[in-house]
Amino acid sequence: MRFILYLSFLLWKFLSLRFTDFNFVAALLEGIEASNYETATPVQEQVIPPVLSGKDVIASAQTGTGKTAAFLLPVMNQLLLHPVTDSVGTLILVPTRELAIQISQHVEGLSYFTNLSSIAIYGGSDAQNFVAEKKALQLGADIVVCTPGRLIAHLNMGYVNFKQLKFLVLDEADRMLDMGFQDDINKILAHLPANRQSLLFSATMPEKIRVLARKILKDPVEINIAISKPPEKIIQK
Ligand code: AMP
């Protein structure tokens, strides 16, 4: 039994894509190696190639599947190849400050050997943070991870610069809608250039997500990563 398990593990390792297969720039590969990522997870195997080739993507994938690196890596690679100056390059919208901080930590780890700049912007932080956020939104940052409400506060003051925005990412889109961010998302969309690449990630795909996707995405590649179920013998209460 153990031997069969070991064999299947070897087979999985052999069949999985290595990050060197994606042709990422060297400094990004260093960050991937330093993060101890060896082979791509299924969501990464499916999301990275279409994003690198310029396609919009809608993916149903839960936390724990490696979805964050699935969108960060190709976005970071393209920003390194085609740098954005004097504007926000990528806007990642998330429902909570916890997720904003978590994604921002991923960005810092993966971009450690690059010169990409990033900032997490979320509600409830102090006046000093507001000044740093304003500076990044006005003068430009490669990656801005943001909760919708806080971004609206900055947008209302008129200095946010999305002129050269290349990527919009909506992460945990179903949670954002459940938390009532639909109007804020609509307001934010009105400030973004139409000529951009958009990626939408959601654990579930109810009709309201499909409606949002039709509004945001152009001819998207659709990716479904099987939702992992608990073992059948465990009774959930
Ligand atoms: P996520 O689903 O993005 O929240 O990622 C879940 C965890 O998997 C995080 O701790 C990541 O650092 C880790 N992770 C993501 N991609 C890989 C990979 N290719 N190999 C190993 N760990 C990974």
Coordinates of C-alpha atoms and ligand atoms in Angstrom, one line a residue:
M1 CA 0.0 0.0 0.0
R2 CA 2.8 2.4 1.0
F3 CA 4.7 1.5 -2.2
I4 CA 1.6 2.4 -4.3
L5 CA 1.2 5.7 -2.5
Y6 CA 4.8 6.5 -3.0
L7 CA 4.5 5.6 -6.7
S8 CA 1.5 7.8 -7.1
F9 CA 3.3 10.7 -5.4
L10 CA 6.3 10.2 -7.8
L11 CA 3.9 10.2 -10.7
W12 CA 2.1 13.3 -9.5
K13 CA 5.5 15.1 -9.1
F14 CA 6.6 13.9 -12.6
L15 CA 3.4 15.1 -14.3
S16 CA 3.1 18.5 -12.5
L17 CA 4.4 21.6 -14.2
R18 CA 7.5 23.1 -12.6
F19 CA 7.7 26.9 -12.4
T20 CA 10.6 26.9 -14.8
D21 CA 8.2 25.6 -17.5
F22 CA 6.4 29.0 -17.5
N23 CA 9.3 31.1 -18.7
F24 CA 9.0 33.6 -15.9
V25 CA 11.7 36.3 -15.5
A26 CA 14.7 35.2 -13.5
A27 CA 14.1 37.5 -10.5
L28 CA 10.5 36.1 -10.1
L29 CA 11.8 32.5 -10.3
E30 CA 14.1 33.4 -7.4
G31 CA 11.2 34.6 -5.3
I32 CA 9.3 31.4 -6.2
E33 CA 12.2 29.3 -5.1
A34 CA 12.7 31.3 -1.9
S35 CA 9.0 30.6 -1.1
N36 CA 9.7 26.9 -1.5
Y37 CA 7.2 26.4 -4.3
E38 CA 8.5 23.5 -6.5
T39 CA 5.6 22.4 -8.7
A40 CA 2.5 24.3 -9.7
T41 CA -0.9 23.4 -8.1
P42 CA -3.8 22.6 -10.5
V43 CA -5.2 26.1 -10.3
Q44 CA -1.8 27.5 -11.1
E45 CA -1.3 25.1 -14.0
Q46 CA -4.6 26.3 -15.5
V47 CA -4.6 30.0 -14.7
I48 CA -1.0 31.0 -15.4
P49 CA -0.9 30.2 -19.2
P50 CA -4.0 32.2 -20.3
V51 CA -3.1 35.2 -18.1
L52 CA 0.4 35.2 -19.6
S53 CA -1.2 35.2 -23.1
G54 CA -3.3 38.2 -22.3
K55 CA -6.7 36.5 -21.7
D56 CA -9.3 37.4 -19.1
V57 CA -10.0 34.6 -16.6
I58 CA -12.9 33.5 -14.4
A59 CA -11.9 30.8 -11.9
S60 CA -13.8 29.0 -9.2
A61 CA -11.2 28.1 -6.7
Q62 CA -11.2 28.1 -2.9
T63 CA -8.6 29.3 -0.4
G64 CA -5.9 26.6 0.0
T65 CA -5.6 25.7 -3.7
G66 CA -2.8 28.2 -4.4
K67 CA -5.1 30.6 -6.1
T68 CA -3.2 33.7 -4.9
A69 CA 0.0 32.8 -6.6
A70 CA -2.0 31.7 -9.6
F71 CA -3.0 35.3 -10.3
L72 CA 0.0 37.1 -8.7
L73 CA 2.8 35.3 -10.6
P74 CA 1.6 36.0 -14.2
V75 CA 0.6 39.5 -13.3
M76 CA 4.0 40.2 -11.7
N77 CA 5.8 38.6 -14.7
Q78 CA 4.0 40.9 -17.1
L79 CA 4.6 44.0 -14.9
L80 CA 8.3 43.2 -14.9
L81 CA 8.4 42.7 -18.7
H82 CA 6.3 45.9 -19.4
P83 CA 6.8 48.3 -16.5
V84 CA 4.1 50.8 -15.6
T85 CA 5.2 54.3 -14.6
D86 CA 3.3 57.0 -12.8
S87 CA 0.1 55.0 -12.4
V88 CA -1.3 52.0 -10.4
G89 CA -0.4 48.9 -12.5
T90 CA -2.6 46.3 -10.9
L91 CA -5.6 46.7 -8.7
I92 CA -6.6 43.6 -6.5
L93 CA -10.0 44.0 -4.9
V94 CA -10.7 41.8 -1.8
P95 CA -13.5 41.7 0.7
T96 CA -11.6 42.0 4.0
R97 CA -8.5 43.6 5.5
E98 CA -7.3 40.1 6.6
L99 CA -7.2 39.0 3.0
A100 CA -5.6 42.2 1.8
I101 CA -2.8 41.7 4.4
Q102 CA -2.4 38.0 3.4
I103 CA -2.2 38.8 -0.3
S104 CA 0.2 41.6 0.3
Q105 CA 2.5 39.3 2.2
H106 CA 2.4 36.9 -0.8
V107 CA 3.4 39.8 -3.0
E108 CA 6.3 40.7 -0.8
G109 CA 7.6 37.2 -0.7
L110 CA 7.3 36.5 -4.4
S111 CA 8.6 39.9 -5.5
Y112 CA 11.5 40.0 -3.0
F113 CA 14.1 39.9 -5.8
T114 CA 12.4 42.3 -8.1
N115 CA 11.8 46.1 -7.9
L116 CA 8.0 45.8 -7.9
S117 CA 6.2 48.1 -5.5
S118 CA 3.1 47.2 -3.6
I119 CA 0.7 48.4 -0.9
A120 CA -2.2 47.0 1.0
I121 CA -5.0 49.5 1.6
Y122 CA -7.9 48.7 3.9
G123 CA -10.3 50.4 6.3
G124 CA -9.7 51.2 9.9
S125 CA -6.0 52.1 9.6
D126 CA -4.6 55.4 10.9
A127 CA -4.0 58.8 9.4
Q128 CA -0.3 58.1 8.8
N129 CA -1.3 55.1 6.6
F130 CA -3.8 57.3 4.7
V131 CA -0.9 59.6 3.6
A132 CA 1.1 56.6 2.4
E133 CA -2.0 55.2 0.6
K134 CA -2.6 58.6 -1.0
K135 CA 1.0 58.7 -2.2
A136 CA 0.8 55.2 -3.8
L137 CA -2.5 55.9 -5.5
Q138 CA -1.5 59.3 -6.8
L139 CA 2.2 58.7 -7.9
G140 CA 1.7 55.0 -8.8
A141 CA 2.5 51.5 -7.4
D142 CA 2.8 48.3 -9.3
I143 CA 0.3 46.3 -7.1
V144 CA -2.4 47.8 -4.9
V145 CA -4.4 45.3 -2.8
C146 CA -7.5 47.0 -1.5
T147 CA -10.9 46.7 0.2
P148 CA -13.6 48.5 -1.9
G149 CA -14.8 50.9 0.8
R150 CA -11.4 52.3 1.5
L151 CA -10.7 52.8 -2.2
I152 CA -13.9 54.7 -2.6
A153 CA -12.8 57.1 0.2
H154 CA -9.6 57.8 -1.8
L155 CA -11.5 58.0 -5.2
N156 CA -13.8 60.6 -3.8
M157 CA -10.9 62.9 -3.3
G158 CA -10.0 62.8 -6.9
Y159 CA -6.3 62.0 -7.0
V160 CA -6.3 58.3 -7.7
N161 CA -4.3 57.5 -10.9
F162 CA -5.5 54.4 -12.8
K163 CA -4.5 55.8 -16.2
Q164 CA -2.2 53.0 -17.2
L165 CA -3.8 50.2 -15.1
K166 CA -3.1 46.8 -16.8
F167 CA -4.8 44.3 -14.5
L168 CA -7.9 44.2 -12.3
V169 CA -8.2 41.2 -10.0
L170 CA -11.4 40.4 -8.0
D171 CA -10.6 37.9 -5.3
E172 CA -13.3 36.1 -3.3
A173 CA -15.8 37.9 -5.5
D174 CA -18.8 36.0 -4.0
R175 CA -17.8 37.2 -0.5
M176 CA -17.6 40.7 -1.8
L177 CA -21.1 40.6 -3.1
D178 CA -22.4 38.9 0.1
M179 CA -20.9 41.7 2.1
G180 CA -22.8 44.3 0.0
F181 CA -19.9 45.7 -2.0
Q182 CA -21.7 45.6 -5.4
D183 CA -22.3 49.4 -5.6
D184 CA -18.7 50.2 -4.5
I185 CA -17.4 47.8 -7.2
N186 CA -19.6 49.5 -9.8
K187 CA -18.2 52.9 -8.8
I188 CA -14.6 51.6 -8.9
L189 CA -15.2 50.1 -12.4
A190 CA -16.2 53.5 -13.7
H191 CA -12.7 54.8 -12.8
L192 CA -10.8 52.1 -14.6
P193 CA -9.6 52.1 -18.2
A194 CA -11.5 49.8 -20.5
N195 CA -8.3 48.5 -22.1
R196 CA -7.2 46.2 -19.3
Q197 CA -7.0 42.5 -18.4
S198 CA -9.4 41.3 -15.7
L199 CA -9.4 38.2 -13.5
L200 CA -12.2 37.1 -11.3
F201 CA -11.8 34.4 -8.6
S202 CA -14.7 33.1 -6.5
A203 CA -15.3 30.0 -4.4
T204 CA -18.9 29.7 -5.6
M205 CA -20.5 30.7 -8.9
P206 CA -24.1 31.9 -8.2
E207 CA -26.0 33.8 -10.9
K208 CA -25.0 37.2 -9.4
I209 CA -21.3 36.4 -10.0
R210 CA -22.1 35.5 -13.6
V211 CA -23.8 38.8 -14.0
L212 CA -20.8 40.6 -12.5
A213 CA -18.4 38.6 -14.7
R214 CA -20.3 39.6 -17.9
K215 CA -19.8 43.2 -16.9
I216 CA -16.2 43.0 -16.1
L217 CA -14.6 40.3 -18.3
K218 CA -14.1 40.1 -22.0
D219 CA -14.3 36.6 -23.6
P220 CA -12.9 35.0 -20.5
V221 CA -11.3 31.6 -20.1
E222 CA -13.3 29.6 -17.5
I223 CA -11.6 27.5 -15.0
N224 CA -13.2 25.2 -12.4
I225 CA -11.1 23.6 -9.7
A226 CA -12.9 20.8 -8.0
I227 CA -14.1 21.8 -4.5
S228 CA -12.4 19.5 -2.0
K229 CA -14.9 17.6 0.1
P230 CA -14.4 16.3 3.6
P231 CA -14.0 12.5 3.8
E232 CA -17.4 10.9 3.6
K233 CA -17.2 9.2 7.0
I234 CA -17.0 12.6 8.8
I235 CA -20.5 13.8 9.7
Q236 CA -20.7 17.6 9.6
K237 CA -23.1 19.3 12.1
Ligands
AMP1 P1 -3.9 30.2 -1.3 O1 -4.9 29.2 -1.8 O2 -3.5 31.1 -2.4 O3 -4.4 30.9 0.0 O4 -2.6 29.3 -0.9 C1 -2.5 28.4 0.1 C2 -1.1 28.1 0.6 O5 -0.4 27.4 -0.4 C3 -0.3 29.3 0.9 O6 0.4 29.2 2.1 C4 0.7 29.4 -0.2 O7 2.0 29.9 0.2 C5 0.9 27.9 -0.6 N1 1.3 27.6 -2.0 C6 0.8 28.3 -3.1 N2 1.3 27.7 -4.2 C7 2.1 26.8 -3.9 C8 3.0 25.8 -4.6 N3 3.0 25.8 -5.9 N4 3.7 24.9 -3.9 C9 3.6 25.0 -2.5 N5 2.9 25.8 -1.8 C10 2.1 26.7 -2.4

